[in-house]
Coordinates of C-alpha atoms in Angstrom, one line a residue:
M1 CA 2.1 -8.6 24.9
S2 CA -0.7 -9.3 22.5
D3 CA -3.6 -11.7 23.4
D4 CA -2.7 -14.3 20.8
L5 CA 0.8 -14.7 22.3
F6 CA -0.3 -14.8 25.9
D7 CA 0.5 -18.1 27.6
P8 CA -1.4 -18.6 30.9
T9 CA 1.2 -21.0 32.2
T10 CA 4.0 -18.4 32.0
P11 CA 5.5 -16.9 35.3
E12 CA 4.0 -13.6 34.3
A13 CA 0.5 -15.1 34.3
I14 CA 0.9 -17.1 37.4
D15 CA 2.3 -14.2 39.4
A16 CA -0.4 -11.8 38.3
D17 CA -2.5 -10.8 41.4
Y18 CA -6.1 -10.5 40.3
G19 CA -7.8 -10.2 43.7
D20 CA -10.3 -7.8 45.3
D21 CA -7.6 -5.1 45.6
A22 CA -7.2 -5.2 41.8
I23 CA -10.8 -3.8 41.3
K24 CA -10.9 0.0 41.7
T25 CA -13.8 2.4 41.6
L26 CA -12.8 5.9 40.6
E27 CA -14.7 9.0 41.7
W28 CA -16.3 11.0 38.8
K29 CA -13.7 13.7 38.9
E30 CA -10.8 11.1 39.0
H31 CA -12.2 9.3 36.0
I32 CA -12.5 12.5 34.0
R33 CA -9.0 13.6 34.8
L34 CA -7.6 10.1 34.1
R35 CA -9.5 9.8 30.8
P36 CA -10.2 13.4 29.6
G37 CA -10.3 12.3 25.9
M38 CA -13.5 10.3 26.6
Y39 CA -15.2 13.6 27.5
I40 CA -13.6 16.4 25.5
G41 CA -11.7 14.7 22.6
K42 CA -8.1 15.6 22.1
L43 CA -6.3 17.9 24.6
G44 CA -4.1 20.2 22.5
D45 CA -2.7 23.6 23.5
G46 CA -5.3 25.8 21.8
S47 CA -3.6 26.0 18.4
N48 CA -6.5 24.1 16.7
A49 CA -10.2 24.8 16.8
D50 CA -11.0 21.3 18.1
D51 CA -8.6 21.4 21.1
G52 CA -10.0 20.6 24.5
I53 CA -9.9 24.1 25.9
Y54 CA -12.5 25.2 23.3
V55 CA -14.7 22.1 24.1
L56 CA -14.7 23.3 27.8
L57 CA -15.8 26.7 26.6
K58 CA -18.5 25.2 24.4
E59 CA -19.9 23.0 27.2
V60 CA -20.5 26.1 29.3
L61 CA -21.8 28.2 26.4
D62 CA -24.2 25.4 25.4
N63 CA -26.0 25.7 28.7
A64 CA -26.4 29.5 28.2
I65 CA -27.6 29.0 24.7
D66 CA -30.2 26.4 25.9
E67 CA -31.6 29.1 28.2
Y68 CA -32.0 31.5 25.3
M69 CA -33.6 28.8 23.1
M70 CA -36.1 28.3 25.9
G71 CA -37.0 32.0 25.8
F72 CA -35.0 33.3 28.7
G73 CA -32.2 35.8 28.5
K74 CA -31.2 37.6 25.3
R75 CA -27.6 38.3 26.1
I76 CA -24.5 36.2 26.9
T77 CA -21.1 37.7 27.8
V78 CA -17.8 35.9 27.4
D79 CA -14.6 37.2 28.8
I80 CA -11.2 35.5 28.4
A81 CA -8.1 36.9 29.9
E82 CA -4.8 35.2 31.0
G83 CA -6.2 31.7 30.3
S84 CA -9.3 32.2 32.5
V85 CA -12.8 32.1 31.1
T86 CA -16.0 33.8 32.4
V87 CA -19.4 33.1 30.9
R88 CA -22.5 35.0 32.1
D89 CA -26.0 34.4 30.9
F90 CA -29.2 36.1 31.9
G91 CA -31.5 33.2 31.8
R92 CA -33.5 31.7 34.7
G93 CA -30.4 30.7 36.8
V94 CA -29.7 27.3 38.2
P95 CA -32.1 26.4 41.0
L96 CA -30.2 27.6 44.1
G97 CA -30.5 24.3 46.0
K98 CA -28.8 22.4 43.1
V99 CA -25.9 24.8 42.3
V100 CA -23.3 22.4 43.8
D101 CA -24.9 19.3 42.3
V102 CA -25.1 20.5 38.7
A103 CA -21.3 21.2 38.8
S104 CA -20.2 18.1 40.7
K105 CA -22.6 15.2 40.5
M106 CA -22.6 13.1 37.3
N107 CA -25.9 12.5 35.5
T108 CA -27.4 15.6 37.2
G109 CA -29.1 18.3 35.2
G110 CA -32.4 19.9 34.1
K111 CA -32.4 18.4 30.6
Y112 CA -33.6 14.9 31.2
D113 CA -37.2 16.2 31.1
S114 CA -37.8 17.1 27.5
K115 CA -40.6 19.4 28.5
A116 CA -38.1 21.8 30.1
F117 CA -35.4 21.5 27.5
K118 CA -37.2 20.1 24.5
K119 CA -34.4 20.5 21.9
S120 CA -31.2 20.9 24.0
V121 CA -27.6 20.1 23.0
G122 CA -26.5 18.4 26.2
L123 CA -28.6 15.7 27.7
N124 CA -26.2 13.4 29.5
G125 CA -25.5 15.6 32.6
V126 CA -21.7 15.5 32.0
G127 CA -20.9 18.9 30.4
I128 CA -19.9 21.4 33.1
K129 CA -18.8 18.5 35.4
A130 CA -16.0 17.8 32.9
V131 CA -15.1 21.5 32.9
N132 CA -15.0 21.5 36.7
A133 CA -12.9 18.3 36.9
L134 CA -10.4 19.6 34.3
S135 CA -10.0 23.1 35.8
T136 CA -7.7 24.2 38.6
S137 CA -10.3 26.9 39.5
F138 CA -14.0 26.6 38.8
E139 CA -16.7 28.9 40.2
I140 CA -20.4 28.8 39.6
M141 CA -22.9 31.5 40.7
S142 CA -26.6 31.5 40.2
V143 CA -29.1 34.3 40.7
R144 CA -32.8 33.8 40.9
D145 CA -35.3 36.5 41.8
G146 CA -33.1 38.6 44.1
Q147 CA -31.2 35.6 45.7
M148 CA -27.8 34.3 44.9
K149 CA -25.6 31.2 45.7
R150 CA -22.0 30.5 44.8
A151 CA -19.7 27.5 44.9
R152 CA -15.9 27.2 44.2
F153 CA -14.0 24.0 43.2
S154 CA -10.6 22.9 42.2
A155 CA -10.1 19.9 40.1
G156 CA -13.7 18.9 40.9
E157 CA -13.1 19.2 44.7
L158 CA -15.6 21.5 46.5
L159 CA -13.6 24.3 48.3
E160 CA -16.3 26.6 49.3
E161 CA -20.1 26.8 49.2
S162 CA -21.9 30.0 50.2
D163 CA -25.2 30.4 51.9
I164 CA -28.1 31.8 49.9
E165 CA -28.0 35.6 50.1
S166 CA -29.8 38.6 48.8
T167 CA -28.5 40.4 45.7
E168 CA -29.5 43.1 43.1
E169 CA -27.8 41.1 40.3
P170 CA -30.1 40.2 37.4
N171 CA -31.2 36.5 37.0
G172 CA -28.9 34.1 35.3
T173 CA -25.8 31.9 35.8
L174 CA -22.1 32.8 35.9
V175 CA -19.4 30.2 35.3
R176 CA -15.7 31.1 35.7
F177 CA -13.0 28.5 35.1
T178 CA -9.2 28.1 34.5
P179 CA -8.2 25.0 32.6
D180 CA -5.6 22.8 34.4
A181 CA -2.2 23.6 32.9
S182 CA -0.9 20.2 33.9
I183 CA -3.5 18.6 31.5
F184 CA -3.6 21.3 28.8
R185 CA 0.1 22.0 28.7
E186 CA 1.2 25.6 27.6
Y187 CA -2.3 26.2 26.5
Q188 CA -3.6 29.5 25.1
Y189 CA -7.0 30.7 23.9
H190 CA -6.9 32.2 20.4
D191 CA -9.5 34.7 19.2
E192 CA -9.3 33.2 15.7
W193 CA -11.1 30.0 16.9
I194 CA -13.3 31.7 19.5
V195 CA -14.8 34.4 17.2
P196 CA -16.2 31.9 14.6
L197 CA -17.7 29.9 17.5
I198 CA -19.4 33.0 18.9
K199 CA -20.6 34.0 15.4
N200 CA -22.1 30.6 14.7
Y201 CA -24.1 30.8 17.9
T202 CA -25.6 34.1 16.7
F203 CA -26.3 32.9 13.2
L204 CA -28.3 30.0 14.7
N205 CA -30.1 32.2 17.2
T206 CA -31.2 35.4 15.5
G207 CA -31.8 38.1 18.0
L208 CA -29.3 36.8 20.5
Q209 CA -26.6 39.2 21.6
M210 CA -23.2 37.8 22.4
V211 CA -20.5 40.0 23.9
F212 CA -16.9 38.6 23.6
N213 CA -14.3 40.6 25.5
G214 CA -16.4 43.7 25.0
K215 CA -17.2 43.3 21.3
N216 CA -20.9 42.7 20.3
Y217 CA -22.0 40.0 17.9
R218 CA -25.6 39.6 16.6
S219 CA -27.2 38.2 13.5
R220 CA -30.5 39.3 11.8
N221 CA -30.6 36.9 8.9
G222 CA -29.5 33.6 10.4
L223 CA -27.8 31.2 7.9
L224 CA -27.8 33.8 5.2
D225 CA -25.3 35.7 7.4
L226 CA -23.3 32.5 8.0
L227 CA -22.9 31.9 4.2
G228 CA -21.9 35.6 3.7
E229 CA -19.3 35.2 6.4
N230 CA -17.8 32.0 4.9
L231 CA -18.0 32.5 1.2
T232 CA -14.6 33.1 -0.2
K233 CA -15.8 33.5 -3.8
D234 CA -18.8 35.4 -5.1
P235 CA -22.0 33.4 -5.3
L236 CA -23.4 32.7 -8.8
Y237 CA -26.9 33.6 -7.5
P238 CA -28.4 35.1 -4.3
P239 CA -28.4 32.4 -1.7
I240 CA -31.7 30.5 -1.3
H241 CA -33.0 30.8 2.3
L242 CA -35.7 28.5 3.5
K243 CA -37.1 28.2 7.0
G244 CA -39.6 25.9 8.6
D245 CA -40.5 24.4 12.0
D246 CA -37.2 23.0 13.4
I247 CA -35.3 23.5 10.1
E248 CA -33.4 26.2 8.3
V249 CA -31.3 26.0 5.2
A250 CA -29.3 28.3 2.9
I251 CA -28.0 27.2 -0.5
T252 CA -26.0 28.7 -3.3
H253 CA -23.3 27.8 -5.8
A254 CA -19.9 29.5 -6.3
N255 CA -17.5 29.4 -9.2
Q256 CA -15.3 26.8 -7.3
Y257 CA -14.7 23.1 -7.2
G258 CA -15.9 20.7 -4.5
E259 CA -18.7 21.0 -2.0
E260 CA -18.9 23.1 1.2
Y261 CA -21.3 22.4 4.0
Y262 CA -22.0 23.9 7.5
S263 CA -24.4 21.7 9.5
F264 CA -25.9 22.2 12.9
V265 CA -28.1 20.3 15.4
N266 CA -29.8 22.3 18.2
G267 CA -27.1 25.0 17.8
Q268 CA -24.2 22.5 17.9
H269 CA -21.8 22.7 14.9
T270 CA -21.6 19.1 13.7
T271 CA -18.3 19.4 11.8
Q272 CA -18.4 15.8 10.9
G273 CA -22.0 15.9 9.6
G274 CA -24.2 13.0 10.4
T275 CA -27.7 11.8 9.5
H276 CA -29.1 15.3 8.9
L277 CA -26.3 16.3 6.5
A278 CA -26.5 13.1 4.6
A279 CA -30.3 13.5 4.2
F280 CA -29.8 17.2 3.1
K281 CA -27.3 16.4 0.4
E282 CA -29.3 13.6 -1.0
S283 CA -32.6 15.4 -1.0
V284 CA -31.2 18.6 -2.5
S285 CA -29.6 16.6 -5.3
R286 CA -32.7 14.6 -6.0
T287 CA -35.0 17.7 -6.0
I288 CA -32.8 19.7 -8.4
K289 CA -32.5 16.6 -10.7
E290 CA -36.3 16.1 -10.7
H291 CA -36.9 19.8 -11.2
F292 CA -34.9 19.9 -14.5
Q293 CA -36.1 16.4 -15.4
K294 CA -32.5 15.5 -16.4
S295 CA -30.4 12.5 -15.6
F296 CA -27.7 14.6 -13.9
D297 CA -25.1 13.0 -11.7
Y298 CA -25.5 14.1 -8.1
S299 CA -21.8 15.1 -8.0
D300 CA -22.4 17.5 -10.9
I301 CA -25.3 19.1 -9.0
R302 CA -23.3 19.6 -5.9
N303 CA -20.0 20.7 -7.4
G304 CA -19.4 24.2 -6.3
M305 CA -22.3 24.1 -3.8
V306 CA -22.0 26.1 -0.6
A307 CA -24.8 25.4 1.9
A308 CA -25.8 25.4 5.5
V309 CA -28.5 23.3 7.3
A310 CA -29.7 23.6 10.9
I311 CA -32.3 21.3 12.5
K312 CA -33.7 20.9 15.9
V313 CA -34.1 17.3 17.3
E314 CA -35.6 16.1 20.5
E315 CA -33.1 14.2 22.6
P316 CA -30.3 14.2 19.9
V317 CA -27.9 11.3 19.9
F318 CA -24.3 12.2 18.9
E319 CA -21.6 9.7 18.1
S320 CA -19.2 11.1 20.7
Q321 CA -19.2 13.3 23.8
T322 CA -17.8 16.2 21.7
K323 CA -21.0 16.2 19.6
T324 CA -19.5 16.7 16.2
K325 CA -21.6 14.0 14.3
L326 CA -25.3 13.4 14.7
G327 CA -26.2 9.7 15.0
S328 CA -30.0 10.2 15.6
R329 CA -32.2 8.5 13.1
D330 CA -35.5 10.0 14.3
M331 CA -36.5 13.6 15.0
G332 CA -37.9 12.6 18.4
P333 CA -39.6 9.7 20.2
E334 CA -42.8 10.1 18.2
G335 CA -41.5 12.1 15.2
P336 CA -40.5 11.2 11.7
T337 CA -37.1 10.0 10.7
V338 CA -34.4 12.7 10.1
A339 CA -34.2 11.6 6.5
K340 CA -37.9 11.9 5.9
F341 CA -38.2 15.2 7.8
V342 CA -35.4 16.9 5.8
G343 CA -36.3 15.2 2.5
D344 CA -40.0 16.3 2.7
F345 CA -39.1 19.9 3.6
I346 CA -36.5 20.2 0.8
K347 CA -38.7 18.6 -1.8
K348 CA -41.5 21.0 -1.2
E349 CA -39.8 24.2 -0.4
L350 CA -36.8 24.1 -2.8
D351 CA -38.9 23.0 -5.7
N352 CA -41.4 25.8 -5.1
Y353 CA -38.5 28.3 -4.9
L354 CA -37.0 27.2 -8.2
H355 CA -40.4 27.5 -9.9
K356 CA -41.0 31.0 -8.5
N357 CA -37.4 32.1 -9.3
P358 CA -36.6 30.9 -12.8
E359 CA -33.5 33.1 -13.0
V360 CA -32.0 31.3 -10.1
A361 CA -32.9 27.9 -11.6
D362 CA -31.2 29.0 -14.9
E363 CA -28.0 29.8 -13.0
I364 CA -28.1 26.4 -11.3
L365 CA -28.7 24.6 -14.6
K366 CA -25.7 26.4 -16.2
K367 CA -23.4 25.4 -13.3
V368 CA -24.5 21.8 -13.3
Q369 CA -24.1 21.5 -17.1
L370 CA -20.6 23.0 -16.9
S371 CA -19.6 20.6 -14.1
E372 CA -20.9 17.7 -16.1
R373 CA -18.8 18.6 -19.2
E374 CA -15.7 19.1 -17.1
R375 CA -16.2 15.9 -15.2
K376 CA -16.5 13.8 -18.3
A377 CA -13.5 15.5 -20.0
M378 CA -11.5 15.1 -16.8
A379 CA -12.4 11.4 -16.5
A380 CA -11.0 10.7 -19.9
A381 CA -7.8 12.6 -19.3
T382 CA -7.3 11.0 -15.9
K383 CA -7.7 7.5 -17.3
A384 CA -5.1 8.2 -19.9
T385 CA -2.7 9.6 -17.3
R386 CA -3.2 6.7 -14.9
E387 CA -2.7 4.1 -17.6
R388 CA 0.6 5.8 -18.6
A389 CA 1.7 5.9 -15.0
K390 CA 0.7 2.3 -14.4
K391 CA 2.8 1.1 -17.3
I392 CA 6.0 2.6 -15.8
N393 CA 4.9 1.9 -12.2
V394 CA 5.1 5.5 -11.2
H395 CA 2.4 5.6 -8.5
N396 CA 4.0 2.8 -6.4
R397 CA 7.3 4.7 -6.4
K398 CA 5.7 8.0 -5.4
L399 CA 3.5 6.9 -2.5
L400 CA 4.7 5.1 0.6
D401 CA 1.5 4.3 2.4
C402 CA 0.8 3.8 6.1
S403 CA -0.3 0.4 7.5
I404 CA -3.8 1.5 8.6
H405 CA -4.7 1.7 4.9
L406 CA -2.6 -1.2 3.7
N407 CA -3.8 -3.7 6.2
D408 CA -7.4 -2.6 7.0
T409 CA -9.4 -0.2 4.9
R410 CA -11.7 0.3 7.8
G411 CA -8.9 0.9 10.3
D412 CA -9.3 2.4 13.7
E413 CA -11.2 5.7 14.0
M414 CA -8.7 7.2 16.4
K415 CA -5.8 6.2 14.1
K416 CA -7.7 7.6 11.1
Q417 CA -7.9 10.9 12.9
A418 CA -4.2 10.8 13.4
S419 CA -3.4 9.6 9.8
S420 CA -1.1 12.0 7.9
I421 CA 0.6 12.2 4.5
F422 CA 3.7 14.2 4.0
I423 CA 4.1 15.7 0.5
T424 CA 7.8 16.1 -0.1
E425 CA 10.0 17.4 -2.9
G426 CA 11.9 14.5 -4.3
D427 CA 13.3 11.2 -3.0
S428 CA 16.2 12.8 -1.1
A429 CA 14.0 15.2 0.8
S430 CA 11.7 12.3 1.8
G431 CA 14.6 10.1 2.9
S432 CA 14.7 11.1 6.6
I433 CA 10.9 11.2 6.9
T434 CA 10.6 7.7 5.3
K435 CA 13.1 6.2 7.7
I436 CA 11.8 7.7 10.9
R437 CA 8.0 8.0 10.3
N438 CA 5.3 6.2 12.2
V439 CA 4.6 3.5 9.6
E440 CA 1.1 2.9 11.1
T441 CA -0.3 6.4 10.6
Q442 CA 2.2 8.4 8.5
A443 CA 2.4 8.1 4.7
V444 CA 4.9 9.9 2.3
F445 CA 4.2 11.1 -1.2
S446 CA 7.3 12.3 -3.2
L447 CA 7.0 14.9 -5.8
R448 CA 9.4 15.0 -8.8
G449 CA 10.7 18.5 -9.3
K450 CA 8.5 21.5 -9.2
P451 CA 4.8 20.8 -9.9
L452 CA 2.7 22.7 -12.4
N453 CA 1.4 26.2 -11.5
T454 CA -2.3 25.5 -11.6
Y455 CA -3.5 29.1 -11.3
G456 CA -6.2 29.8 -13.9
E457 CA -6.1 26.2 -15.2
G458 CA -9.1 23.9 -15.5
Q459 CA -9.6 20.4 -14.1
V460 CA -8.8 18.8 -17.4
V461 CA -5.3 20.2 -17.4
I462 CA -4.8 18.9 -13.9
A463 CA -6.0 15.5 -14.9
K464 CA -3.4 15.4 -17.7
N465 CA -0.6 16.3 -15.2
E466 CA 1.0 13.2 -13.9
E467 CA 2.1 14.7 -10.5
F468 CA -1.3 16.1 -9.5
S469 CA -3.3 13.3 -11.0
L470 CA -1.3 10.8 -8.9
L471 CA -1.5 13.0 -5.8
Q472 CA -5.3 13.2 -6.2
A473 CA -5.4 9.4 -6.4
A474 CA -3.2 9.1 -3.3
L475 CA -5.5 11.4 -1.4
N476 CA -8.6 9.8 -2.9
L477 CA -10.1 13.2 -3.9
E478 CA -11.6 12.5 -7.2
D479 CA -15.1 12.4 -5.8
G480 CA -14.5 15.2 -3.2
I481 CA -13.1 15.3 0.3
D482 CA -15.6 12.8 1.8
G483 CA -13.2 10.1 0.5
L484 CA -10.1 11.8 1.9
R485 CA -7.8 9.0 3.1
Y486 CA -5.6 11.1 5.4
N487 CA -6.9 13.5 8.0
N488 CA -3.8 15.6 7.9
V489 CA -2.2 16.6 4.5
I490 CA 1.2 18.0 5.4
I491 CA 3.4 19.9 2.9
A492 CA 7.0 19.2 3.8
T493 CA 9.4 21.2 1.7
D494 CA 12.9 22.5 2.2
A495 CA 13.5 25.8 4.0
D496 CA 15.0 27.5 0.9
V497 CA 13.7 29.5 -2.1
D498 CA 12.9 26.4 -4.1
G499 CA 11.1 24.7 -1.2
M500 CA 9.1 27.8 -0.6
H501 CA 8.1 28.0 -4.3
I502 CA 7.0 24.3 -4.3
R503 CA 5.0 25.0 -1.2
L504 CA 3.2 27.9 -2.9
L505 CA 2.5 25.8 -6.0
L506 CA 0.9 23.1 -3.8
L507 CA -1.1 25.6 -1.9
T508 CA -2.3 27.1 -5.2
F509 CA -3.5 23.7 -6.3
F510 CA -5.4 23.1 -3.1
L511 CA -6.9 26.6 -3.1
Q512 CA -8.0 26.3 -6.7
F513 CA -9.5 22.8 -6.7
Y514 CA -10.1 21.8 -3.1
P515 CA -10.8 24.9 -1.0
D516 CA -13.0 22.9 1.3
L517 CA -10.0 20.7 2.2
I518 CA -8.4 23.8 3.6
K519 CA -11.5 25.3 5.2
K520 CA -12.1 22.0 7.1
G521 CA -8.6 22.2 8.5
H522 CA -6.9 19.2 6.7
V523 CA -3.9 21.1 5.2
Y524 CA -0.7 21.9 7.1
V525 CA 2.8 23.2 6.4
L526 CA 5.5 21.3 8.3
Q527 CA 7.9 23.5 10.2
T528 CA 11.4 22.1 10.5
P529 CA 14.3 23.9 12.3
L530 CA 16.3 26.4 10.4
F531 CA 19.4 26.1 12.6
R532 CA 21.1 23.6 14.9
V533 CA 23.2 25.3 17.6
R534 CA 25.4 23.1 19.8
D535 CA 28.5 23.2 22.0
K536 CA 31.6 22.6 19.8
R537 CA 33.1 20.6 22.6
A538 CA 30.2 18.1 22.6
S539 CA 29.5 18.1 18.8
K540 CA 31.5 15.0 18.1
R541 CA 29.8 12.8 20.6
S542 CA 26.3 14.3 19.9
R543 CA 26.3 14.0 16.1
G544 CA 23.2 12.2 14.9
A545 CA 21.6 12.4 18.4
A546 CA 17.9 13.0 18.8
P547 CA 16.8 16.5 19.7
K548 CA 17.2 17.4 23.3
N549 CA 15.3 19.8 25.6
V550 CA 16.2 23.4 26.0
D551 CA 18.5 22.8 28.9
S552 CA 20.9 20.5 27.0
E553 CA 23.9 21.4 24.9
I554 CA 22.1 21.1 21.6
Y555 CA 19.3 23.5 20.4
Y556 CA 17.1 23.3 17.4
C557 CA 16.0 26.7 16.4
Y558 CA 13.0 27.6 14.1
T559 CA 13.6 31.4 14.1
D560 CA 16.5 33.8 14.2
E561 CA 15.3 34.8 17.7
E562 CA 15.7 31.2 18.9
R563 CA 19.1 31.0 17.2
L564 CA 20.4 34.2 18.9
A565 CA 19.1 33.0 22.3
A566 CA 20.9 29.6 21.9
I567 CA 24.2 31.4 20.9
E568 CA 23.9 33.6 23.9
R569 CA 23.5 30.5 26.2
L570 CA 26.6 28.7 24.7
G571 CA 28.7 31.8 24.1
Q572 CA 32.0 31.3 22.2
N573 CA 31.5 27.5 22.1
A574 CA 28.4 27.8 19.8
E575 CA 28.5 25.9 16.5
I576 CA 25.7 26.9 14.2
T577 CA 24.5 24.8 11.3
R578 CA 21.9 26.2 8.8
F579 CA 19.5 23.4 7.5
K580 CA 18.6 24.3 4.0
G581 CA 17.1 20.9 3.0
L582 CA 15.2 18.1 4.7
G583 CA 17.8 15.7 3.4
E584 CA 20.5 17.4 5.5
I585 CA 18.7 16.4 8.7
S586 CA 19.6 12.9 9.9
P587 CA 16.7 10.5 10.5
E588 CA 17.4 10.4 14.3
E589 CA 17.3 14.2 14.4
F590 CA 14.1 14.1 12.4
R591 CA 12.3 11.8 14.8
E592 CA 11.1 14.7 17.1
F593 CA 10.2 17.0 14.2
I594 CA 7.4 14.7 12.9
G595 CA 6.6 13.1 16.3
P596 CA 4.1 14.1 19.0
N597 CA 5.7 17.6 19.3
M598 CA 5.7 18.2 15.5
R599 CA 5.3 21.8 14.6
A600 CA 2.9 22.2 11.7
D601 CA 1.0 25.4 10.8
R602 CA -2.5 24.8 9.8
V603 CA -3.5 26.6 6.5
N604 CA -6.6 28.7 6.9
L605 CA -8.9 30.2 4.3
R606 CA -11.2 33.1 5.3
K607 CA -13.2 35.6 3.4
E608 CA -11.0 38.5 4.6
D609 CA -7.9 36.8 3.2
A610 CA -8.8 37.9 -0.3
V611 CA -7.3 34.7 -1.7
A612 CA -8.4 35.4 -5.3
Q613 CA -6.4 38.6 -5.4
L614 CA -3.4 37.1 -3.7
L615 CA -3.3 34.2 -6.1
E616 CA -3.6 36.5 -9.1
F617 CA -0.7 38.7 -7.9
Y618 CA 1.7 35.9 -6.8
M619 CA 0.8 33.1 -9.2
G620 CA -0.7 34.9 -12.2
K621 CA 0.9 36.3 -15.4
N622 CA 1.8 39.7 -14.1
T623 CA 5.5 38.9 -14.1
P624 CA 7.0 42.4 -14.3
E625 CA 4.9 43.7 -11.5
R626 CA 5.7 40.7 -9.3
Q627 CA 9.4 41.0 -10.1
N628 CA 9.5 44.6 -9.0
F629 CA 7.7 43.7 -5.8
I630 CA 10.3 41.0 -5.1
I631 CA 13.2 43.4 -5.7
D632 CA 11.7 46.1 -3.5
N633 CA 11.2 43.6 -0.6
L634 CA 14.4 41.5 -1.0
V635 CA 16.0 40.5 2.3
V636 CA 19.6 39.1 2.2
E637 CA 20.4 36.5 4.8
D638 CA 23.5 37.0 6.9
D639 CA 25.4 33.7 6.9
S640 CA 28.5 35.1 8.6
Q641 CA 28.1 33.0 11.7
I642 CA 26.8 29.9 10.1
S643 CA 28.9 26.8 9.3

């Protein structure tokens, strides 16, 4: 019942017992387990990089990294097997008398005194306490100068505490934990998210050796190595690498659209940026503009830019416990503002570099001028396309928005994170999604037929294309992904040849013009079931029913293996339906497929994917070669058992 409808004279109000017993005080571990999102963000199952199990890992690693940053211990080992994590550093080790406290008493830690941990990531004394509370098994061991102490916990409850004993183990701390499967349901650690995390730590701490499941990782060139790892197109000039006290930056341009940044504070990857990234972007743009003494638009200067910035701040303030966005305005209690610190460094060092390296300055100038010409031509083409679409009211027919945008442009931050847009092929395909979607957070954009193959095309051609011009407007991408209106862009096409082709055309568009949209994890492909397998005897009464669990008489199968398993369960009574179009799935059936248990594959873009070569082969003009490849790899589907 909402507050504005609540009547204090109603029976509900009169009977409400609000006495002493209604006030409860939760223990620290109970509060963390009751509200884990406050401490680690979303829970997840490990399929996404920001899922909670990786936050648990990071909390433990951050402590080990802090030891290295203070000059103690040059190696950290990480071992993950069967869902259990072990992290061992070779720093000073936790003071033996406080081993239990640092793992189980809130607001307890060695980082409140900035003299001991001047530029640490974690200052609030919550980190490993959250790991402890959210783990079925948690063990901490500390070794200091030939003496050792251990403690074991379960869900934050102390099970065993050893006496201090002698050991030949080297100094340092070991933490071993197993996330609670009742909180992180069916979770699994994936190397594809852990390895980049490990590599980022080494890029930011040159000389540090990290060993993950027996494999060594080390960086000699810091942020230069980071750019080399993440660039998916060749740089137009050798990256500019600048280092100073408490700041390091690497900057280049590539022959691509959009902007791509990697920002860090005290070794923490601030994926949502913050005050340091905003200052970096503004100061780089201003310095380049002043160097050339031209009235360039900042967007033209940054178009195609790939850069990394890392700073160290005393007592950093982040905007959430997961530390993905810096909120600090100052470098420290007595230091300059973040904006001034970053701005002064960039103005001096970048301008000096450009004067000393005129060949690099020339490449930057050419790139900026090209971006300026394309932007102006695109603006004119886009205006004409929008005017044409407006006259026939196309845009309103194609986009069915969600209420967090229609009713409040600011919205709720949690809901914005959940906001999604489904890109569907035609009105019939979007029918079920439109009827059953969450109108608050889920929008629908309907394509008309197959979109343009954008491979090899320029932005002006895209601006003249009605479908993509309106899609850009719906996503609010004209000025880059900072204005992205939906956190999740979900491609929802039919599970047939035409649907697959449309999916590839859309992915080509995003890869060509908005690679950073993919790199930052915003693009997904919706998986809908290929088959429905149900008991013939119950089919009449279950038609149109919502999906049921695996123990019921109806199964929704995403693979042939799942289909065969369902047939085996039902035997001769199995009735199999092959879904070839989204429009064939009833709205009630569709409810689960775009609800909390939605299956959506995140689209990734990595250097080793060789995307340029893939796009050239599959989307280029080599038609005969591609045709022969398709013929040689053709697989014919067996529909003999499908109704």
